[in-house]
mmCIF file with all atom_site columns, C-alpha atoms in Angstrom:
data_model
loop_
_atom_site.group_PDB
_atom_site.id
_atom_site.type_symbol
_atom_site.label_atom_id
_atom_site.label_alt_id
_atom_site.label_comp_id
_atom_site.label_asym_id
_atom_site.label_entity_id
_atom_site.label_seq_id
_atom_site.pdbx_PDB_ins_code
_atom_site.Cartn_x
_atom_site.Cartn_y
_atom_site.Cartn_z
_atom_site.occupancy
_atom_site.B_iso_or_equiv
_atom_site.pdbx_formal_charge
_atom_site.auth_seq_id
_atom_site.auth_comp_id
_atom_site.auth_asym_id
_atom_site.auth_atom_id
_atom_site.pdbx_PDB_model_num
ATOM 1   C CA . UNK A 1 1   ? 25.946  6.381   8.691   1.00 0.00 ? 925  UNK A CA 1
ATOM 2   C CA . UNK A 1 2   ? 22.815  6.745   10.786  1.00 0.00 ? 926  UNK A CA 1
ATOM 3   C CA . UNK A 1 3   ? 19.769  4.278   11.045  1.00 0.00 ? 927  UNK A CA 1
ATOM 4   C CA . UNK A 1 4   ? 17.702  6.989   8.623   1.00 0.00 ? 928  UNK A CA 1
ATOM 5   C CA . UNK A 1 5   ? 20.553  6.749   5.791   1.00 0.00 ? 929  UNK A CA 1
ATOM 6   C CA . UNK A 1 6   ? 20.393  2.558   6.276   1.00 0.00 ? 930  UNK A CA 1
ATOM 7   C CA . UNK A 1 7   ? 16.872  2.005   6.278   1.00 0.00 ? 931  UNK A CA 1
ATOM 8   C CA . UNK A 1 8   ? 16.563  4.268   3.094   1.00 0.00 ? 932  UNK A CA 1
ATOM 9   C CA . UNK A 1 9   ? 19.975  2.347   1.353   1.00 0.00 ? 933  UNK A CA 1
ATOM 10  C CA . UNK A 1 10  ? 18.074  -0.489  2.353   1.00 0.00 ? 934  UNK A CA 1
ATOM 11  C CA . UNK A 1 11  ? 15.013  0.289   0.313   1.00 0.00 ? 935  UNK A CA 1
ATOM 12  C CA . UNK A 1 12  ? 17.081  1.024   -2.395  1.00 0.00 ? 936  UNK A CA 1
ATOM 13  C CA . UNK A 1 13  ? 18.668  -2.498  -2.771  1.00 0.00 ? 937  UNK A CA 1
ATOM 14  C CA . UNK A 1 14  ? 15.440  -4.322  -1.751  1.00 0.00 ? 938  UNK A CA 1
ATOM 15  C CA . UNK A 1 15  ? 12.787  -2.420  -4.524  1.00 0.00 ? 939  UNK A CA 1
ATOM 16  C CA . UNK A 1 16  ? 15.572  -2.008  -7.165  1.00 0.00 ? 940  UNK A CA 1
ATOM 17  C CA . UNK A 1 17  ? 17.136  -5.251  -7.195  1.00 0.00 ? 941  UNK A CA 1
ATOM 18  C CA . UNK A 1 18  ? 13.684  -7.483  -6.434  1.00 0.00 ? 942  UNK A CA 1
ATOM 19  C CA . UNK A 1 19  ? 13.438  -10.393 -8.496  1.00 0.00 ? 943  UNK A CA 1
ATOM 20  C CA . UNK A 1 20  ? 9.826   -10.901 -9.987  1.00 0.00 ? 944  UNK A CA 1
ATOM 21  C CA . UNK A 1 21  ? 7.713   -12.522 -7.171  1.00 0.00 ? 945  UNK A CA 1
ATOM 22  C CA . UNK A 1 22  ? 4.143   -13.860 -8.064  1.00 0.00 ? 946  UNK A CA 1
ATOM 23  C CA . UNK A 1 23  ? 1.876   -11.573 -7.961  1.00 0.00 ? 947  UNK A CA 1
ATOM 24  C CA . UNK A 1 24  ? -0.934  -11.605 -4.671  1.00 0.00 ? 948  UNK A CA 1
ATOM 25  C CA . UNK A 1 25  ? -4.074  -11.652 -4.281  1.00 0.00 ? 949  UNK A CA 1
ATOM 26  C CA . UNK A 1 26  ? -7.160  -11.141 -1.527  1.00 0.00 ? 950  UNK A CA 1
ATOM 27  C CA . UNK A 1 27  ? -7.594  -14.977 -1.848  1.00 0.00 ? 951  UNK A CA 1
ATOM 28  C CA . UNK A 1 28  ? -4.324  -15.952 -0.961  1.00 0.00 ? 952  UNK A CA 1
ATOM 29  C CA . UNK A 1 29  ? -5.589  -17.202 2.140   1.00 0.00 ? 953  UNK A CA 1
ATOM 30  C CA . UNK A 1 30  ? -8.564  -19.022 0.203   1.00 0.00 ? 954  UNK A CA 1
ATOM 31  C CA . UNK A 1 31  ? -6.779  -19.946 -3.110  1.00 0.00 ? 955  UNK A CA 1
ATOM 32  C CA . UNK A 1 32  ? -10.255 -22.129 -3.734  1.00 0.00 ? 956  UNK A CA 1
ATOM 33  C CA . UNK A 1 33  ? -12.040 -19.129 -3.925  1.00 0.00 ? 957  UNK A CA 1
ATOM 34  C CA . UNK A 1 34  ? -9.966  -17.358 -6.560  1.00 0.00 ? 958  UNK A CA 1
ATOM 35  C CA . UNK A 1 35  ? -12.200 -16.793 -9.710  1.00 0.00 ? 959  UNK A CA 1
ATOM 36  C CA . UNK A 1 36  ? -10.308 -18.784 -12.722 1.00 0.00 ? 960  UNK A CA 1
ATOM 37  C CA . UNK A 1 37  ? -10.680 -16.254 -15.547 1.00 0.00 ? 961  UNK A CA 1
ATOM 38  C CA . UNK A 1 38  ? -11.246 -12.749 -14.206 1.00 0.00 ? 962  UNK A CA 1
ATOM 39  C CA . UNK A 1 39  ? -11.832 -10.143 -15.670 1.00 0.00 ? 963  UNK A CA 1
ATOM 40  C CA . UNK A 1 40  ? -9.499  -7.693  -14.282 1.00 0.00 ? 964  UNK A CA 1
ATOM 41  C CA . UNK A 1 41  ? -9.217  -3.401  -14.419 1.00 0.00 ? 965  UNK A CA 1
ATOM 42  C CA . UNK A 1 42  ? -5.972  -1.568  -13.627 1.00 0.00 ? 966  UNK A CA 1
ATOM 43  C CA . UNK A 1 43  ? -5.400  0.185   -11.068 1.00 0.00 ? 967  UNK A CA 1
ATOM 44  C CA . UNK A 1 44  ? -2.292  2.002   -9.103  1.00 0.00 ? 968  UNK A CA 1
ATOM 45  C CA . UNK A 1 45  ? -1.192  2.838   -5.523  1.00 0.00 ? 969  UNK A CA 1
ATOM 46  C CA . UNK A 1 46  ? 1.321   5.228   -4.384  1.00 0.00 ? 970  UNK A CA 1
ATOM 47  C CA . UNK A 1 47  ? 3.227   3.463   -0.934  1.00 0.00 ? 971  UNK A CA 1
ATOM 48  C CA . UNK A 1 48  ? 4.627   7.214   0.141   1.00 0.00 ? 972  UNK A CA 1
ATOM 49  C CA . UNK A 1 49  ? 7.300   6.992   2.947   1.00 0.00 ? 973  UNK A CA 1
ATOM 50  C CA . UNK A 1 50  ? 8.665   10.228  4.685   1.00 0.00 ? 974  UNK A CA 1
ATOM 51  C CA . UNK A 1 51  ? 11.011  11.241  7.029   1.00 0.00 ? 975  UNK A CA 1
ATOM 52  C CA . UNK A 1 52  ? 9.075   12.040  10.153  1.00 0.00 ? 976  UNK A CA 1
ATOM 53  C CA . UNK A 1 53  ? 11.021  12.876  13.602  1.00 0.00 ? 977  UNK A CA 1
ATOM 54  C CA . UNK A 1 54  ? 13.438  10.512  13.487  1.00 0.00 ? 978  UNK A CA 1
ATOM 55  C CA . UNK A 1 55  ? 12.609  7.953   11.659  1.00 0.00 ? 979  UNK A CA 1
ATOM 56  C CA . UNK A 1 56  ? 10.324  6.750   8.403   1.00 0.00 ? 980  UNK A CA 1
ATOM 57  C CA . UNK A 1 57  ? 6.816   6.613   8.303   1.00 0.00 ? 981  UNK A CA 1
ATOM 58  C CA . UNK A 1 58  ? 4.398   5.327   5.713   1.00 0.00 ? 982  UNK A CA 1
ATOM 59  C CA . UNK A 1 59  ? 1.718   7.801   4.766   1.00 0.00 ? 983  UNK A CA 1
ATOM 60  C CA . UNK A 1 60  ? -1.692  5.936   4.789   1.00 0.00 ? 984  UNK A CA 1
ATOM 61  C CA . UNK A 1 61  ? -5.676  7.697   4.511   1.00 0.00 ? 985  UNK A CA 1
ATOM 62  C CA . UNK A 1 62  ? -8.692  6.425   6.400   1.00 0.00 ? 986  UNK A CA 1
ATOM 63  C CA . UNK A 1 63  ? -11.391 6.444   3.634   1.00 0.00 ? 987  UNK A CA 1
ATOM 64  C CA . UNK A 1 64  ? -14.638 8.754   4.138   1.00 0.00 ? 988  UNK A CA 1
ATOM 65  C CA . UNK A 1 65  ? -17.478 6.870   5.601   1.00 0.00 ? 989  UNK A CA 1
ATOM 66  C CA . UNK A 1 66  ? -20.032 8.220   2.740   1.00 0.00 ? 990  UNK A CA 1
ATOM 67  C CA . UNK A 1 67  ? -18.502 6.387   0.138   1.00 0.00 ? 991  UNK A CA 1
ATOM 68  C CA . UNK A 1 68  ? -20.025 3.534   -1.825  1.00 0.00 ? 992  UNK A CA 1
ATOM 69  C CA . UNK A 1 69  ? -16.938 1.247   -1.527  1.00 0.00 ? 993  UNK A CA 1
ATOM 70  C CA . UNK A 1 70  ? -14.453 0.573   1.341   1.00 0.00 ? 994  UNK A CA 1
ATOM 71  C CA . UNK A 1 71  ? -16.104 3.163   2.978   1.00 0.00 ? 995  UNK A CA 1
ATOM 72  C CA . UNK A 1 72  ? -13.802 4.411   6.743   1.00 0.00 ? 996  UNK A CA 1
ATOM 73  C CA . UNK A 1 73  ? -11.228 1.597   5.385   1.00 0.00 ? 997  UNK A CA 1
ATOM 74  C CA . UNK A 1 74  ? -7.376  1.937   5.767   1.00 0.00 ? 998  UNK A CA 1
ATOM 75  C CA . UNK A 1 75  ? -5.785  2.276   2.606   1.00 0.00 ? 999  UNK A CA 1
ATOM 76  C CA . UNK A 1 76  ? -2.801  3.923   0.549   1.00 0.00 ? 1000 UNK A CA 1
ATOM 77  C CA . UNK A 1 77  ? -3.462  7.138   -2.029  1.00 0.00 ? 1001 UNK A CA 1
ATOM 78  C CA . UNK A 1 78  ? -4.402  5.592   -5.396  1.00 0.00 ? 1002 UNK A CA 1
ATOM 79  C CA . UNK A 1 79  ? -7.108  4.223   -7.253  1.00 0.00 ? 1003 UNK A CA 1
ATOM 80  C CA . UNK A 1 80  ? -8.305  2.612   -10.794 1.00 0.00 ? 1004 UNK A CA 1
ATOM 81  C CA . UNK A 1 81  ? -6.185  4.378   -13.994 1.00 0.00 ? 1005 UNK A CA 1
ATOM 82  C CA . UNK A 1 82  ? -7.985  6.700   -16.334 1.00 0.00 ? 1006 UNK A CA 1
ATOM 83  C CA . UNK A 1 83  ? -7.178  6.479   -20.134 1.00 0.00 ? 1007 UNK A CA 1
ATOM 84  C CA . UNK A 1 84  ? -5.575  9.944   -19.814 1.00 0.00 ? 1008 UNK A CA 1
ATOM 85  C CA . UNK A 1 85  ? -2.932  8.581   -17.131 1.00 0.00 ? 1009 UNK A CA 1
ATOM 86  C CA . UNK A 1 86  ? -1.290  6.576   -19.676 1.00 0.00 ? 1010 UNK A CA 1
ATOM 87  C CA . UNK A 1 87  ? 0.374   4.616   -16.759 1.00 0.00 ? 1011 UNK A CA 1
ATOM 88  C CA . UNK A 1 88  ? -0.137  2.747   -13.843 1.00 0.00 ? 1012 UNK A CA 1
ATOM 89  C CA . UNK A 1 89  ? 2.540   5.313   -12.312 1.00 0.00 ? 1013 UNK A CA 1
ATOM 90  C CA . UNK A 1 90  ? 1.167   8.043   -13.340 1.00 0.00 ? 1014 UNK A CA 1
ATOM 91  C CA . UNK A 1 91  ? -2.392  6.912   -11.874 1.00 0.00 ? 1015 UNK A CA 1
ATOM 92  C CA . UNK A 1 92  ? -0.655  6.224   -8.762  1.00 0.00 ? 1016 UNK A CA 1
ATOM 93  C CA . UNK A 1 93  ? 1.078   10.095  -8.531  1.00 0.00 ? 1017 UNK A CA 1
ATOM 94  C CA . UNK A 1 94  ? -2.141  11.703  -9.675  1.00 0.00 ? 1018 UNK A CA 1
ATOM 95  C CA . UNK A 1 95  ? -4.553  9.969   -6.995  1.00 0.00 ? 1019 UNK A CA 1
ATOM 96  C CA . UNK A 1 96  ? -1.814  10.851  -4.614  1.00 0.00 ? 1020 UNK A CA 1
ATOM 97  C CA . UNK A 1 97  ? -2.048  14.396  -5.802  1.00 0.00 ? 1021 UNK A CA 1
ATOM 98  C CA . UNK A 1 98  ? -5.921  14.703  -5.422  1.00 0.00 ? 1022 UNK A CA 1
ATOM 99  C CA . UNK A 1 99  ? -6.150  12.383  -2.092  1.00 0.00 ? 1023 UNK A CA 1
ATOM 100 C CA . UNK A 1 100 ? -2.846  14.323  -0.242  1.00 0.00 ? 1024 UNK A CA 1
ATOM 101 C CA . UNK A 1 101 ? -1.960  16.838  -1.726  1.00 0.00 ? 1025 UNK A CA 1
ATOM 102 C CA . UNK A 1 102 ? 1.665   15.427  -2.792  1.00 0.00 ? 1026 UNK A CA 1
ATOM 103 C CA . UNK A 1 103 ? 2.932   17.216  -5.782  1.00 0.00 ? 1027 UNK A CA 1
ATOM 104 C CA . UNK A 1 104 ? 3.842   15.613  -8.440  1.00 0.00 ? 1028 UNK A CA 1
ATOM 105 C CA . UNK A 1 105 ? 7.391   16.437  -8.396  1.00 0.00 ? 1029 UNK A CA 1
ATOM 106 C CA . UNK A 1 106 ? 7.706   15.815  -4.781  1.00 0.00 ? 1030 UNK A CA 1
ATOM 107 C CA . UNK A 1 107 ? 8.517   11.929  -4.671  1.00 0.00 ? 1031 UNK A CA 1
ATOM 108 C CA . UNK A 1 108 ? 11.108  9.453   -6.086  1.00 0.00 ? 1032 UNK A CA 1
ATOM 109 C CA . UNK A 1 109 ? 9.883   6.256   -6.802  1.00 0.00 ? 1033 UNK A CA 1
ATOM 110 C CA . UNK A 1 110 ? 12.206  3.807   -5.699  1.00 0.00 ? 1034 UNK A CA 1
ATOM 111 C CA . UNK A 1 111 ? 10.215  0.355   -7.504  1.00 0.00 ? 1035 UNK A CA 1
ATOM 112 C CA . UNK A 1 112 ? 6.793   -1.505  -7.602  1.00 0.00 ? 1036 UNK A CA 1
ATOM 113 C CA . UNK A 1 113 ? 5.970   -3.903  -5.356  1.00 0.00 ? 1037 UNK A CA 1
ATOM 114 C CA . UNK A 1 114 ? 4.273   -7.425  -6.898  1.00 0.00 ? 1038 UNK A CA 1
ATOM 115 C CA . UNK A 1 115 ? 0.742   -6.608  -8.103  1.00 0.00 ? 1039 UNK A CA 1
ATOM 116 C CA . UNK A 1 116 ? -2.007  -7.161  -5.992  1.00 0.00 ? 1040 UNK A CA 1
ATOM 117 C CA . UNK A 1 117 ? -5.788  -9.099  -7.667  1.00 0.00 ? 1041 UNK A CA 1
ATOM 118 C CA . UNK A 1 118 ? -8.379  -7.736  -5.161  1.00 0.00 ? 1042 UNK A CA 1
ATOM 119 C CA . UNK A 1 119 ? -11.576 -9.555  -4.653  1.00 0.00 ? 1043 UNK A CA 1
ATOM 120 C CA . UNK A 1 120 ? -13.490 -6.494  -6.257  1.00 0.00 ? 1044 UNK A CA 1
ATOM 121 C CA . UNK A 1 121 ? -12.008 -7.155  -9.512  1.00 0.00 ? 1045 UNK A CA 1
ATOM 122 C CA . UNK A 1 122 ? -8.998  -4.961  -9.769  1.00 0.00 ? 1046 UNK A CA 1
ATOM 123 C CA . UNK A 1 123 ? -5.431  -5.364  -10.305 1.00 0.00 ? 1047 UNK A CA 1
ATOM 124 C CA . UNK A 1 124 ? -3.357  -3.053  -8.270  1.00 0.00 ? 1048 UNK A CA 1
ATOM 125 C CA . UNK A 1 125 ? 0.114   -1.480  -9.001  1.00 0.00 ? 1049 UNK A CA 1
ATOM 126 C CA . UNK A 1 126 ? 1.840   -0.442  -5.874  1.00 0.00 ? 1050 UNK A CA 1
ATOM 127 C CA . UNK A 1 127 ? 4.534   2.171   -6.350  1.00 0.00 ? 1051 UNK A CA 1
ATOM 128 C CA . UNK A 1 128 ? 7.131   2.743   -3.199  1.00 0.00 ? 1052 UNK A CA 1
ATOM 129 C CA . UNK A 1 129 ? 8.279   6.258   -3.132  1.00 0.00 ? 1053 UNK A CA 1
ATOM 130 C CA . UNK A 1 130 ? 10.041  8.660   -1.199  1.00 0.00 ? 1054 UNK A CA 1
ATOM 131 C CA . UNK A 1 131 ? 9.079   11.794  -0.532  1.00 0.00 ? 1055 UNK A CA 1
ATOM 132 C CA . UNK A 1 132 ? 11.899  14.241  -1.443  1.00 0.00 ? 1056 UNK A CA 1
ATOM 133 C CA . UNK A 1 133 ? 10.337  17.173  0.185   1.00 0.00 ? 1057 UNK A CA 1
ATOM 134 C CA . UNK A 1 134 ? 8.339   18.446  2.503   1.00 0.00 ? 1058 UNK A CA 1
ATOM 135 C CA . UNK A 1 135 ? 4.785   18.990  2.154   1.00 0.00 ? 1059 UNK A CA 1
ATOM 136 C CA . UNK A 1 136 ? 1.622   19.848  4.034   1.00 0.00 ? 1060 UNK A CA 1
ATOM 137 C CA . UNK A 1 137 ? -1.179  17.227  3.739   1.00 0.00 ? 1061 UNK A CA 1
ATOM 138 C CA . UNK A 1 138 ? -4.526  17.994  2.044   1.00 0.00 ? 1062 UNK A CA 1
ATOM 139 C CA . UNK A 1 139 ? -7.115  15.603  2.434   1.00 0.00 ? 1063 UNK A CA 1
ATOM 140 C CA . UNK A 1 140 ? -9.728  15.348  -0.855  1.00 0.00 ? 1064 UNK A CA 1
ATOM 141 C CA . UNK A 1 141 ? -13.057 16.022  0.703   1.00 0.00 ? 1065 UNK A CA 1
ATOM 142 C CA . UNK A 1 142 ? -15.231 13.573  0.108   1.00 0.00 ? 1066 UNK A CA 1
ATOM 143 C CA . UNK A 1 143 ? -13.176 10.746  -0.497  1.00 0.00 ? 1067 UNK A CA 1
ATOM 144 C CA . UNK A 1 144 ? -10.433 10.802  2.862   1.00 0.00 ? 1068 UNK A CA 1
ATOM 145 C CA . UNK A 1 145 ? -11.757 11.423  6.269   1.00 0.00 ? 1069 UNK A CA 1
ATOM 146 C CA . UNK A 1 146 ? -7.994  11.355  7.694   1.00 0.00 ? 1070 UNK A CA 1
ATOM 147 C CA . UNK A 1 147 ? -4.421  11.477  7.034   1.00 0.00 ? 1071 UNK A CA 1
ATOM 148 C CA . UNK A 1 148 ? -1.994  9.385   9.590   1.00 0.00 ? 1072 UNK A CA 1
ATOM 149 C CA . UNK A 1 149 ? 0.890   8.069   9.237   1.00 0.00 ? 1073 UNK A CA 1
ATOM 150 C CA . UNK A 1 150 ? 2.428   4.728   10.869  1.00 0.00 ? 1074 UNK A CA 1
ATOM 151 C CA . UNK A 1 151 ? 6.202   4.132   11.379  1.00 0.00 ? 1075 UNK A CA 1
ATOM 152 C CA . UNK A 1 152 ? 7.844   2.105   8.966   1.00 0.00 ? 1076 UNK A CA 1
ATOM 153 C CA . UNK A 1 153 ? 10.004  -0.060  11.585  1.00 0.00 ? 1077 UNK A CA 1
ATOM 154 C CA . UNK A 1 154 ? 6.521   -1.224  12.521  1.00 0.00 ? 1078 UNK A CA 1
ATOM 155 C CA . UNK A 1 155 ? 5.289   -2.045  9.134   1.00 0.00 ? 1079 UNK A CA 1
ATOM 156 C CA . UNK A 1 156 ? 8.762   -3.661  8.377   1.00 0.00 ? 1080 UNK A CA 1
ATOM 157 C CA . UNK A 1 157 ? 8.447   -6.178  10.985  1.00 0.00 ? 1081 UNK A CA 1
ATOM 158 C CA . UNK A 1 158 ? 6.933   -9.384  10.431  1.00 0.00 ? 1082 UNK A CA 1
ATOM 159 C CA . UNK A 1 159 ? 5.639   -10.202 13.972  1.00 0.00 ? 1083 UNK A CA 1
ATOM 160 C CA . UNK A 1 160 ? 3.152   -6.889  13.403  1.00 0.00 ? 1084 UNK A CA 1
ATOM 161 C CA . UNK A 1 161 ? 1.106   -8.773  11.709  1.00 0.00 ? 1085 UNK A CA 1
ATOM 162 C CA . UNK A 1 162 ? -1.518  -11.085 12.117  1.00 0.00 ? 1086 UNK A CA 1
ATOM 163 C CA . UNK A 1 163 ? -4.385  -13.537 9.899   1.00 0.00 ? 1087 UNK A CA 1
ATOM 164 C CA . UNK A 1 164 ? -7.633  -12.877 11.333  1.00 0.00 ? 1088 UNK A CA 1
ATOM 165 C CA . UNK A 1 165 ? -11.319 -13.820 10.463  1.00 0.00 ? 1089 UNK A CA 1
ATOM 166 C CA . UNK A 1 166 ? -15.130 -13.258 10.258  1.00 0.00 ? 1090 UNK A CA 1
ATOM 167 C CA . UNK A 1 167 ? -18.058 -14.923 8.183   1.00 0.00 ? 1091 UNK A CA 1
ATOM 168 C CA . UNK A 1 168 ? -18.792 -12.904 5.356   1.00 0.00 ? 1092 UNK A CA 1
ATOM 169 C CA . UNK A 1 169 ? -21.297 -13.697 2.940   1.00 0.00 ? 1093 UNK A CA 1
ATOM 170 C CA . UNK A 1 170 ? -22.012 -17.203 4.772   1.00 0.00 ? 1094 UNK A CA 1
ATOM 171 C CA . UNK A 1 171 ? -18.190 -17.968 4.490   1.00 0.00 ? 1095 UNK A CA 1
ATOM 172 C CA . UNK A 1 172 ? -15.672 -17.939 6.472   1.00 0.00 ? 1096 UNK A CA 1
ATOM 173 C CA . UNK A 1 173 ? -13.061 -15.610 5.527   1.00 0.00 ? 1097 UNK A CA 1
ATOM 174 C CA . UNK A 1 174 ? -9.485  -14.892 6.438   1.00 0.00 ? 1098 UNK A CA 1
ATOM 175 C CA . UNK A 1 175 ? -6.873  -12.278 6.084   1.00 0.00 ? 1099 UNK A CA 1
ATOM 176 C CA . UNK A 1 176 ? -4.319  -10.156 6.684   1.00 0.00 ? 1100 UNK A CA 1
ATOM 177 C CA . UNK A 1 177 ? -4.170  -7.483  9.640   1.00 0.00 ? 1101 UNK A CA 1
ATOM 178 C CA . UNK A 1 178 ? -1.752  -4.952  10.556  1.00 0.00 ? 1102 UNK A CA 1
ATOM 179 C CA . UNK A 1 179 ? -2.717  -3.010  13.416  1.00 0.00 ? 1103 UNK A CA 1
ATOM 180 C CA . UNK A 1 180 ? -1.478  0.268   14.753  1.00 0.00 ? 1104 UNK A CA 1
ATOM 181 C CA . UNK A 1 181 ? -2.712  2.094   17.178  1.00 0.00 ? 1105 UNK A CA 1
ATOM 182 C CA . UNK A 1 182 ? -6.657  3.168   17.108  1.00 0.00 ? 1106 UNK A CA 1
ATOM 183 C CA . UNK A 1 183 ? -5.732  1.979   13.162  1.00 0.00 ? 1107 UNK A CA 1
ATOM 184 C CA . UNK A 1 184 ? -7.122  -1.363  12.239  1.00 0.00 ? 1108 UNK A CA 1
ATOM 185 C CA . UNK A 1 185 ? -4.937  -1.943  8.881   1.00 0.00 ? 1109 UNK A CA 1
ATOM 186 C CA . UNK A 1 186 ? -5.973  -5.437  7.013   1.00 0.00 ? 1110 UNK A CA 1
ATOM 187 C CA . UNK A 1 187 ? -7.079  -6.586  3.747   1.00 0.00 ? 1111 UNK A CA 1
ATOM 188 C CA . UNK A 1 188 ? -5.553  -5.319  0.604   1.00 0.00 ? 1112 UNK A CA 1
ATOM 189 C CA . UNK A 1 189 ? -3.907  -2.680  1.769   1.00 0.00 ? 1113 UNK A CA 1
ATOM 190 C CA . UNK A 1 190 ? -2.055  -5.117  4.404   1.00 0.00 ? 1114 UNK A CA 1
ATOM 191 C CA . UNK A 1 191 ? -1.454  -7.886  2.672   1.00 0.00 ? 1115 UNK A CA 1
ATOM 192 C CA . UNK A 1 192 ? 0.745   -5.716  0.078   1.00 0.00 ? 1116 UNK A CA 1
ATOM 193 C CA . UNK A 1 193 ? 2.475   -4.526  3.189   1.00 0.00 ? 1117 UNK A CA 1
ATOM 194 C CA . UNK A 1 194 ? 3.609   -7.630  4.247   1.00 0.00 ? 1118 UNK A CA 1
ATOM 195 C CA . UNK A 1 195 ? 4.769   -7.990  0.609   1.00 0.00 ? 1119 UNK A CA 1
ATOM 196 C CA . UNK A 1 196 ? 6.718   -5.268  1.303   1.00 0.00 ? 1120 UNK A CA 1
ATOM 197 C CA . UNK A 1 197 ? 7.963   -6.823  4.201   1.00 0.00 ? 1121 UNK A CA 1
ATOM 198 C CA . UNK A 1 198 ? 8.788   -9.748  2.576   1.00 0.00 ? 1122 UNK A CA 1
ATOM 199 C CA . UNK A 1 199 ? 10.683  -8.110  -0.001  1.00 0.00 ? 1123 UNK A CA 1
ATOM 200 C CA . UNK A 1 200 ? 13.046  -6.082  2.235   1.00 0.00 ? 1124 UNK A CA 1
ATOM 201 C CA . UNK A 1 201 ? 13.535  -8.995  4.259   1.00 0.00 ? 1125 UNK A CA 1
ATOM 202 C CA . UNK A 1 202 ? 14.366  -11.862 1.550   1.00 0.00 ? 1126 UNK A CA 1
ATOM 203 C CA . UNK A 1 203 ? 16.727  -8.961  0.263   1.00 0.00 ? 1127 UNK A CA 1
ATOM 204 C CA . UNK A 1 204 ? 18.653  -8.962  3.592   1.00 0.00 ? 1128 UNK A CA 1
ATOM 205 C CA . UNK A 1 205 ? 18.805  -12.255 3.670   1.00 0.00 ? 1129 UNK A CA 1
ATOM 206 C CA . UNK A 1 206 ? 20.742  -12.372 0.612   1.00 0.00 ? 1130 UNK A CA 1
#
């Protein structure tokens, strides 16, 4: 069996065999500044992983920098669920659709990660899938300025990532960072990759 075929057997065990963790949040770092009753809107992320060369790589979009929100941020295909998705999955598969170009049929979802609260009021499903076959990237104009993917060995290792700060709003703030690259990789989007960390690792641990 090569490394490819144990990585992915590895995935399987680790997303389908997860026991519930609590969910996070952007103020896991400041749990003081967590609002106590939110009010909270759904929304989905797809976490696609392909075979690239020869190895796995996650699949990640730098947002356009004309946008109102997160604009030239790091983050995964997905956004807040429509009545007429029905599901946080199928949120998560459509946004991938329009941001990629992934068809819908093209992925197997191998489990959700712990849901993410992000300081902007949302609470995010993230969906791990594989992508079955192979595809040619779109971006949505408008809403991606790139497509780029970053190996998952790197984003599987704990040591890749760091807690960094700045003063925001008068405050300091802290959180999570995964760089890669010209990629600078925090917030949100890294914080539920070091979930996903977590999760493969407590899994080989047991």
């Amino acid at each position: 069996m090569d490394h490819l075929q144990t990585t992915e057997m590895k995935l399987r065990a680790a997303l389908g065999k997860a026991a519930p963790i609590a969910l996070t949040t952007d103020f896991d770092l400041h749990p003081e500044l967590r609002p106590s009753n939110p009010k909270l809107r759904d929304a989905a992320v797809l976490v696609p992983i392909q075979r690239e060369n020869d190895g796995w790589s996650v699949i990640l979009t730098k947002r356009s920098s004309a946008l109102k929100h997160h604009p030239g941020q790091i983050a995964f295909p997905g956004g807040k669920v429509d009545k007429s998705d029905g599901t946080t999955l199928n949120a998560a598969l459509r946004e991938a659709n329009e941001e990629i170009g992934l068809p819908l049929g093209s992925v197997e979802i191998l489990g959700a990660l712990p849901q993410h609260q992000t300081i902007t009021s949302f609470m995010v499903t993230p969906y791990v899938g594989l992508i079955t076959d192979p595809f040619e990237p779109r971006r949505e104009i408008g809403e991606v300025a790139e497509i780029f993917t970053v190996p998952l060995k790197h984003l599987l290792d704990t040591n890749s990532f760091q807690i960094q700060g700045r003063r925001w709003n008068g405050q300091d703030r802290k959180y999570f960072t995964v760089p890669y690259g010209p990629y600078y990789i925090w917030g949100a989007t890294a914080r539920m990759l070091r979930m996903l960390a977590h999760v493969m690792e407590q899994s080989d641990a047991n």
